[in-house]
Amino acid sequence: MSQRQVLQVFEQYQKARTQFVQTVADLAARPQNTETLQNSGVMSLLRPLLLDAVPTIQQTAALALGRLANYNDDLAEAVVKGDILPQLVYSLAEQNTQRFYKKAAAFVLRAVAKHSPELAQAVVDCGALDALVISLEEFDPGVKEAAAWAIGYIARHNAQLSQAVVDAGVVPLLVLCIQEPEIALKRVAASALSDIAKHSPELAQTVVDTGAIAHLAQMILNPDAKLKRQVFSALSQIAKHSVDVAEMVVEAEIFPAALVCLKDPDEYVQKNVATLIREISKHTPELSQIIVNVGGVAAVIDYLGDSRGNVRLPGIMMLGYVATHSENLAMAVIVSKGVPQLAICLEEEQEDHIKAATAWAFGQIGRHTPEHAKAVAVANVFPKLLNLYLDTESSEDLQVKAKKALKSILQKCTYLPALEPLLYEAPSNILKHIICQFSKVLPHDSKARRLFVTSGGLKKVQEIKAEPGSAIQEYINAINSCYPEEIVRYYSPGYSETLLERIDNYQPV
Amino acid sequence: NMATLEKLYKQVENIKAIAEENRQKENEAAVRIQSWFRGCQVRAYVSLLHKNATSIQKIWHGLTARALFRQRVKTAYFITKMNFYNKMAVKIQQRWRGYYVRKYVHDYYARKRYLEGLTRKNKHIRRDLEEVAELQWKERERITLEKQEKEKNIQAQRLHFLLSTKQCLGVFNLPFRTEPDETELRLRKVRPLLVRSGPFRPALEVQQQRHRPLEPSLHIITSITALEEQYEGLMHTSTPFEQVAYGTKHFREEHKEYLKGKKPFKTVFTTCHVFDKFGRLYSSAGNIV
């Protein structure tokens, strides 16, 4: 055979390989094909192609592998078991590899690491972190983005992996990535920082020490919505761990710029801002005071009015946390028209956990003084809370929270018109508190006594059966002692019978 | 005489006997009287003593009682004074406590002012946020509108040939309409696209083709001496199995010693005219060789 014919054979083989790998990559992009591909043993065929002489085939094979591993975790495990990762890591660390191959290799690492902590640990054990750190120092932004994404997915699962990532020295490079002009790179770097910082206070402190907060704060007013999502998520994951980092986040002067983002059209940006404000206000009264003074409470209440569904949850919790700290702050929440808005939330929302959070928030607002309890009572909240507590379909958590909220507000409530309707429907453990409040208020207020009688409250109180010597009986006695005896007797049950009996015993003159 | 003497002696003895009988009684009576009298004397003496003692004691009691009384007056005065002072101190302390609590512990009016200030601030913030949201919304609307306008203009530029003329009314300016359609007005406004005729390929594609990187086939990449460089002999054979020199490096044997004194061959034939135009005609078919 002549040389040319021999060479032709090799050319055909190369064409066949290229076609195979490109078709497999295209098929792998669609999820319905992956099972068939997996059953045909595509992993074992793609693996040698990774070591192919031709760079295009290598890259396409890596891309195909990445797409397959992305789809489900069996394939990802097959990638790990097939010892493909060390080769990828090696080529990632090499200087000479083309940037497309590095991107594809980082894509494979990301696709494998995203499924479970064990797979991520396998990726780390192959020494992927050092290779990813080297790729983070590359010039090409696409390679940096792919590497940062892979790092973010690795760090997402648990604290040990995050610690391993931090130990590899990734955080300063990520902070440098954030300052790059490409938006996609900024997004991915912010998301990676968020995933690293979320596990523990030490990790958050490490992220803060590299000066990430200032850069993240600068990006708050960027017009790109997805970037803002990640930035606020990162800031809230950092701020949630301790008072010091929360103070540092506040000192970065994110308010009132962050409040503007509460009006962003993208609902996840709004949710993440509300989460950030919640995490900051959770720690101490001083931080909550800062947020209240800057108008954060009003902004959050408007946000609650504009949004629907699950995204309301951080806003509701923020109001609850602010009101918990002191009665000043609870009064600030009331004054900012928070209570009617929360009442609307309680009515509109269907999910149990949101209703439970709203009930808890009411409890925190109303429990401080009678003024607060009155503000909550006037919003007609008690019947709703009672219904939530008594409803058999409510989850346990919701019932417990509704009951606690009712109890804590009722112990301070002296606004009788709101308490009266509850007399009729409340179960005995709630009724005890209601009667207790009546017994405290009635001895001092004659108009209230009159109203109590005319509205039928006294009658209802007489009908309550209580064990003698129990607390509720004492309260009933205290109430009865506010009225002359005839009235008490008049309203006691069975009075008409006793009157009729007197007719039987009467001898006409 | 004797009888009377005896009678007298008997009388005297009677009297003595009677007196003897009464002696005891009389003696007792006398003693009683005397004792009573003595008693009276003593009683009078004792009563005198008593009176004196009482008198002394009276004076003494009076002294001590007055001293006690003076003491009591002093203490009562002292107590009233202290009560008065206490009341005054309470008044002062009330005022002080009220002041202190209102100033340092819980200033009700400061709190009231704070809450009023907070409401005002909230109002401002709400207004500002609304404004910002409005602005952003308007901005977005404006951008979408502009994009739509641009799209419509591009469309009009492409359909410029549908513009109505005096002779022939276009489809957007139909006779039964009172006024021309919006697209017609747009067509009148825009400048037509200068489209070069011909099925031209899009510029991007052409650029890509022009700057397409070299993708040499395997044939080109492998060096011409690849077989010699990479070929490794088989272990079990004895022949070298390399490229044979005859046929690649030379086509016939040369015996240099025979050719020592001889001159090289001269080409004898003349060229054909057929090959005059070789390589100089339009078609490049001949260049392949």
mmCIF file with all atom_site columns, C-alpha atoms in Angstrom, chain A residues 23-93:
data_model
loop_
_atom_site.group_PDB
_atom_site.id
_atom_site.type_symbol
_atom_site.label_atom_id
_atom_site.label_alt_id
_atom_site.label_comp_id
_atom_site.label_asym_id
_atom_site.label_entity_id
_atom_site.label_seq_id
_atom_site.pdbx_PDB_ins_code
_atom_site.Cartn_x
_atom_site.Cartn_y
_atom_site.Cartn_z
_atom_site.occupancy
_atom_site.B_iso_or_equiv
_atom_site.pdbx_formal_charge
_atom_site.auth_seq_id
_atom_site.auth_comp_id
_atom_site.auth_asym_id
_atom_site.auth_atom_id
_atom_site.pdbx_PDB_model_num
ATOM 1  C CA . THR A 1 23 ? -23.069 13.582 17.859 1.00 0.00 ? 23 THR A CA 1
ATOM 2  C CA . VAL A 1 24 ? -22.772 12.176 21.351 1.00 0.00 ? 24 VAL A CA 1
ATOM 3  C CA . ALA A 1 25 ? -22.294 15.698 22.703 1.00 0.00 ? 25 ALA A CA 1
ATOM 4  C CA . ASP A 1 26 ? -25.404 16.890 20.865 1.00 0.00 ? 26 ASP A CA 1
ATOM 5  C CA . LEU A 1 27 ? -27.431 13.921 22.041 1.00 0.00 ? 27 LEU A CA 1
ATOM 6  C CA . ALA A 1 28 ? -26.271 14.380 25.586 1.00 0.00 ? 28 ALA A CA 1
ATOM 7  C CA . ALA A 1 29 ? -27.673 17.885 25.560 1.00 0.00 ? 29 ALA A CA 1
ATOM 8  C CA . ARG A 1 30 ? -31.181 16.412 25.560 1.00 0.00 ? 30 ARG A CA 1
ATOM 9  C CA . PRO A 1 31 ? -32.147 14.626 28.767 1.00 0.00 ? 31 PRO A CA 1
ATOM 10 C CA . GLN A 1 32 ? -34.294 11.961 27.137 1.00 0.00 ? 32 GLN A CA 1
ATOM 11 C CA . ASN A 1 33 ? -31.326 10.453 25.351 1.00 0.00 ? 33 ASN A CA 1
ATOM 12 C CA . THR A 1 34 ? -29.101 10.024 28.338 1.00 0.00 ? 34 THR A CA 1
ATOM 13 C CA . GLU A 1 35 ? -30.558 6.703  29.434 1.00 0.00 ? 35 GLU A CA 1
ATOM 14 C CA . THR A 1 36 ? -30.070 5.135  26.058 1.00 0.00 ? 36 THR A CA 1
ATOM 15 C CA . LEU A 1 37 ? -26.596 6.548  25.930 1.00 0.00 ? 37 LEU A CA 1
ATOM 16 C CA . GLN A 1 38 ? -25.782 5.223  29.349 1.00 0.00 ? 38 GLN A CA 1
ATOM 17 C CA . ASN A 1 39 ? -27.072 1.764  28.498 1.00 0.00 ? 39 ASN A CA 1
ATOM 18 C CA . SER A 1 40 ? -24.949 1.697  25.366 1.00 0.00 ? 40 SER A CA 1
ATOM 19 C CA . GLY A 1 41 ? -21.853 2.173  27.492 1.00 0.00 ? 41 GLY A CA 1
ATOM 20 C CA . VAL A 1 42 ? -20.999 5.640  26.334 1.00 0.00 ? 42 VAL A CA 1
ATOM 21 C CA . MET A 1 43 ? -18.717 6.271  29.312 1.00 0.00 ? 43 MET A CA 1
ATOM 22 C CA . SER A 1 44 ? -16.235 3.607  28.377 1.00 0.00 ? 44 SER A CA 1
ATOM 23 C CA . LEU A 1 45 ? -16.164 4.910  24.813 1.00 0.00 ? 45 LEU A CA 1
ATOM 24 C CA . LEU A 1 46 ? -15.721 8.534  25.736 1.00 0.00 ? 46 LEU A CA 1
ATOM 25 C CA . ARG A 1 47 ? -12.955 7.899  28.206 1.00 0.00 ? 47 ARG A CA 1
ATOM 26 C CA . PRO A 1 48 ? -10.168 7.051  25.739 1.00 0.00 ? 48 PRO A CA 1
ATOM 27 C CA . LEU A 1 49 ? -11.278 9.932  23.534 1.00 0.00 ? 49 LEU A CA 1
ATOM 28 C CA . LEU A 1 50 ? -10.293 12.264 26.328 1.00 0.00 ? 50 LEU A CA 1
ATOM 29 C CA . LEU A 1 51 ? -6.713  11.312 25.684 1.00 0.00 ? 51 LEU A CA 1
ATOM 30 C CA . ASP A 1 52 ? -7.026  11.722 21.959 1.00 0.00 ? 52 ASP A CA 1
ATOM 31 C CA . ALA A 1 53 ? -4.282  13.368 19.966 1.00 0.00 ? 53 ALA A CA 1
ATOM 32 C CA . VAL A 1 54 ? -6.599  15.864 18.357 1.00 0.00 ? 54 VAL A CA 1
ATOM 33 C CA . PRO A 1 55 ? -7.558  18.738 20.625 1.00 0.00 ? 55 PRO A CA 1
ATOM 34 C CA . THR A 1 56 ? -11.060 19.198 19.170 1.00 0.00 ? 56 THR A CA 1
ATOM 35 C CA . ILE A 1 57 ? -11.971 15.607 19.920 1.00 0.00 ? 57 ILE A CA 1
ATOM 36 C CA . GLN A 1 58 ? -10.676 15.987 23.472 1.00 0.00 ? 58 GLN A CA 1
ATOM 37 C CA . GLN A 1 59 ? -12.744 19.081 24.041 1.00 0.00 ? 59 GLN A CA 1
ATOM 38 C CA . THR A 1 60 ? -15.903 17.669 22.550 1.00 0.00 ? 60 THR A CA 1
ATOM 39 C CA . ALA A 1 61 ? -15.491 14.444 24.511 1.00 0.00 ? 61 ALA A CA 1
ATOM 40 C CA . ALA A 1 62 ? -15.077 16.428 27.722 1.00 0.00 ? 62 ALA A CA 1
ATOM 41 C CA . LEU A 1 63 ? -18.145 18.501 26.855 1.00 0.00 ? 63 LEU A CA 1
ATOM 42 C CA . ALA A 1 64 ? -20.171 15.357 26.191 1.00 0.00 ? 64 ALA A CA 1
ATOM 43 C CA . LEU A 1 65 ? -19.027 13.845 29.489 1.00 0.00 ? 65 LEU A CA 1
ATOM 44 C CA . GLY A 1 66 ? -19.923 16.986 31.310 1.00 0.00 ? 66 GLY A CA 1
ATOM 45 C CA . ARG A 1 67 ? -23.411 17.088 29.859 1.00 0.00 ? 67 ARG A CA 1
ATOM 46 C CA . LEU A 1 68 ? -23.982 13.443 30.727 1.00 0.00 ? 68 LEU A CA 1
ATOM 47 C CA . ALA A 1 69 ? -22.739 13.847 34.275 1.00 0.00 ? 69 ALA A CA 1
ATOM 48 C CA . ASN A 1 70 ? -24.838 16.973 34.640 1.00 0.00 ? 70 ASN A CA 1
ATOM 49 C CA . TYR A 1 71 ? -28.007 15.087 34.008 1.00 0.00 ? 71 TYR A CA 1
ATOM 50 C CA . ASN A 1 72 ? -28.051 12.519 36.778 1.00 0.00 ? 72 ASN A CA 1
ATOM 51 C CA . ASP A 1 73 ? -25.882 11.273 39.585 1.00 0.00 ? 73 ASP A CA 1
ATOM 52 C CA . ASP A 1 74 ? -25.471 7.690  38.358 1.00 0.00 ? 74 ASP A CA 1
ATOM 53 C CA . LEU A 1 75 ? -23.579 8.974  35.386 1.00 0.00 ? 75 LEU A CA 1
ATOM 54 C CA . ALA A 1 76 ? -21.608 11.279 37.614 1.00 0.00 ? 76 ALA A CA 1
ATOM 55 C CA . GLU A 1 77 ? -20.649 8.323  39.772 1.00 0.00 ? 77 GLU A CA 1
ATOM 56 C CA . ALA A 1 78 ? -19.667 6.396  36.655 1.00 0.00 ? 78 ALA A CA 1
ATOM 57 C CA . VAL A 1 79 ? -17.404 9.302  35.742 1.00 0.00 ? 79 VAL A CA 1
ATOM 58 C CA . VAL A 1 80 ? -15.778 9.129  39.165 1.00 0.00 ? 80 VAL A CA 1
ATOM 59 C CA . LYS A 1 81 ? -15.427 5.375  39.138 1.00 0.00 ? 81 LYS A CA 1
ATOM 60 C CA . GLY A 1 82 ? -14.006 5.395  35.631 1.00 0.00 ? 82 GLY A CA 1
ATOM 61 C CA . ASP A 1 83 ? -10.949 7.277  36.893 1.00 0.00 ? 83 ASP A CA 1
ATOM 62 C CA . ILE A 1 84 ? -11.595 10.052 34.442 1.00 0.00 ? 84 ILE A CA 1
ATOM 63 C CA . LEU A 1 85 ? -11.173 12.813 36.987 1.00 0.00 ? 85 LEU A CA 1
ATOM 64 C CA . PRO A 1 86 ? -7.392  12.609 37.474 1.00 0.00 ? 86 PRO A CA 1
ATOM 65 C CA . GLN A 1 87 ? -6.852  13.057 33.746 1.00 0.00 ? 87 GLN A CA 1
ATOM 66 C CA . LEU A 1 88 ? -9.135  16.035 33.654 1.00 0.00 ? 88 LEU A CA 1
ATOM 67 C CA . VAL A 1 89 ? -7.439  17.550 36.677 1.00 0.00 ? 89 VAL A CA 1
ATOM 68 C CA . TYR A 1 90 ? -4.041  17.079 35.125 1.00 0.00 ? 90 TYR A CA 1
ATOM 69 C CA . SER A 1 91 ? -5.027  18.690 31.871 1.00 0.00 ? 91 SER A CA 1
ATOM 70 C CA . LEU A 1 92 ? -6.700  21.526 33.762 1.00 0.00 ? 92 LEU A CA 1
ATOM 71 C CA . ALA A 1 93 ? -3.494  22.303 35.557 1.00 0.00 ? 93 ALA A CA 1
#
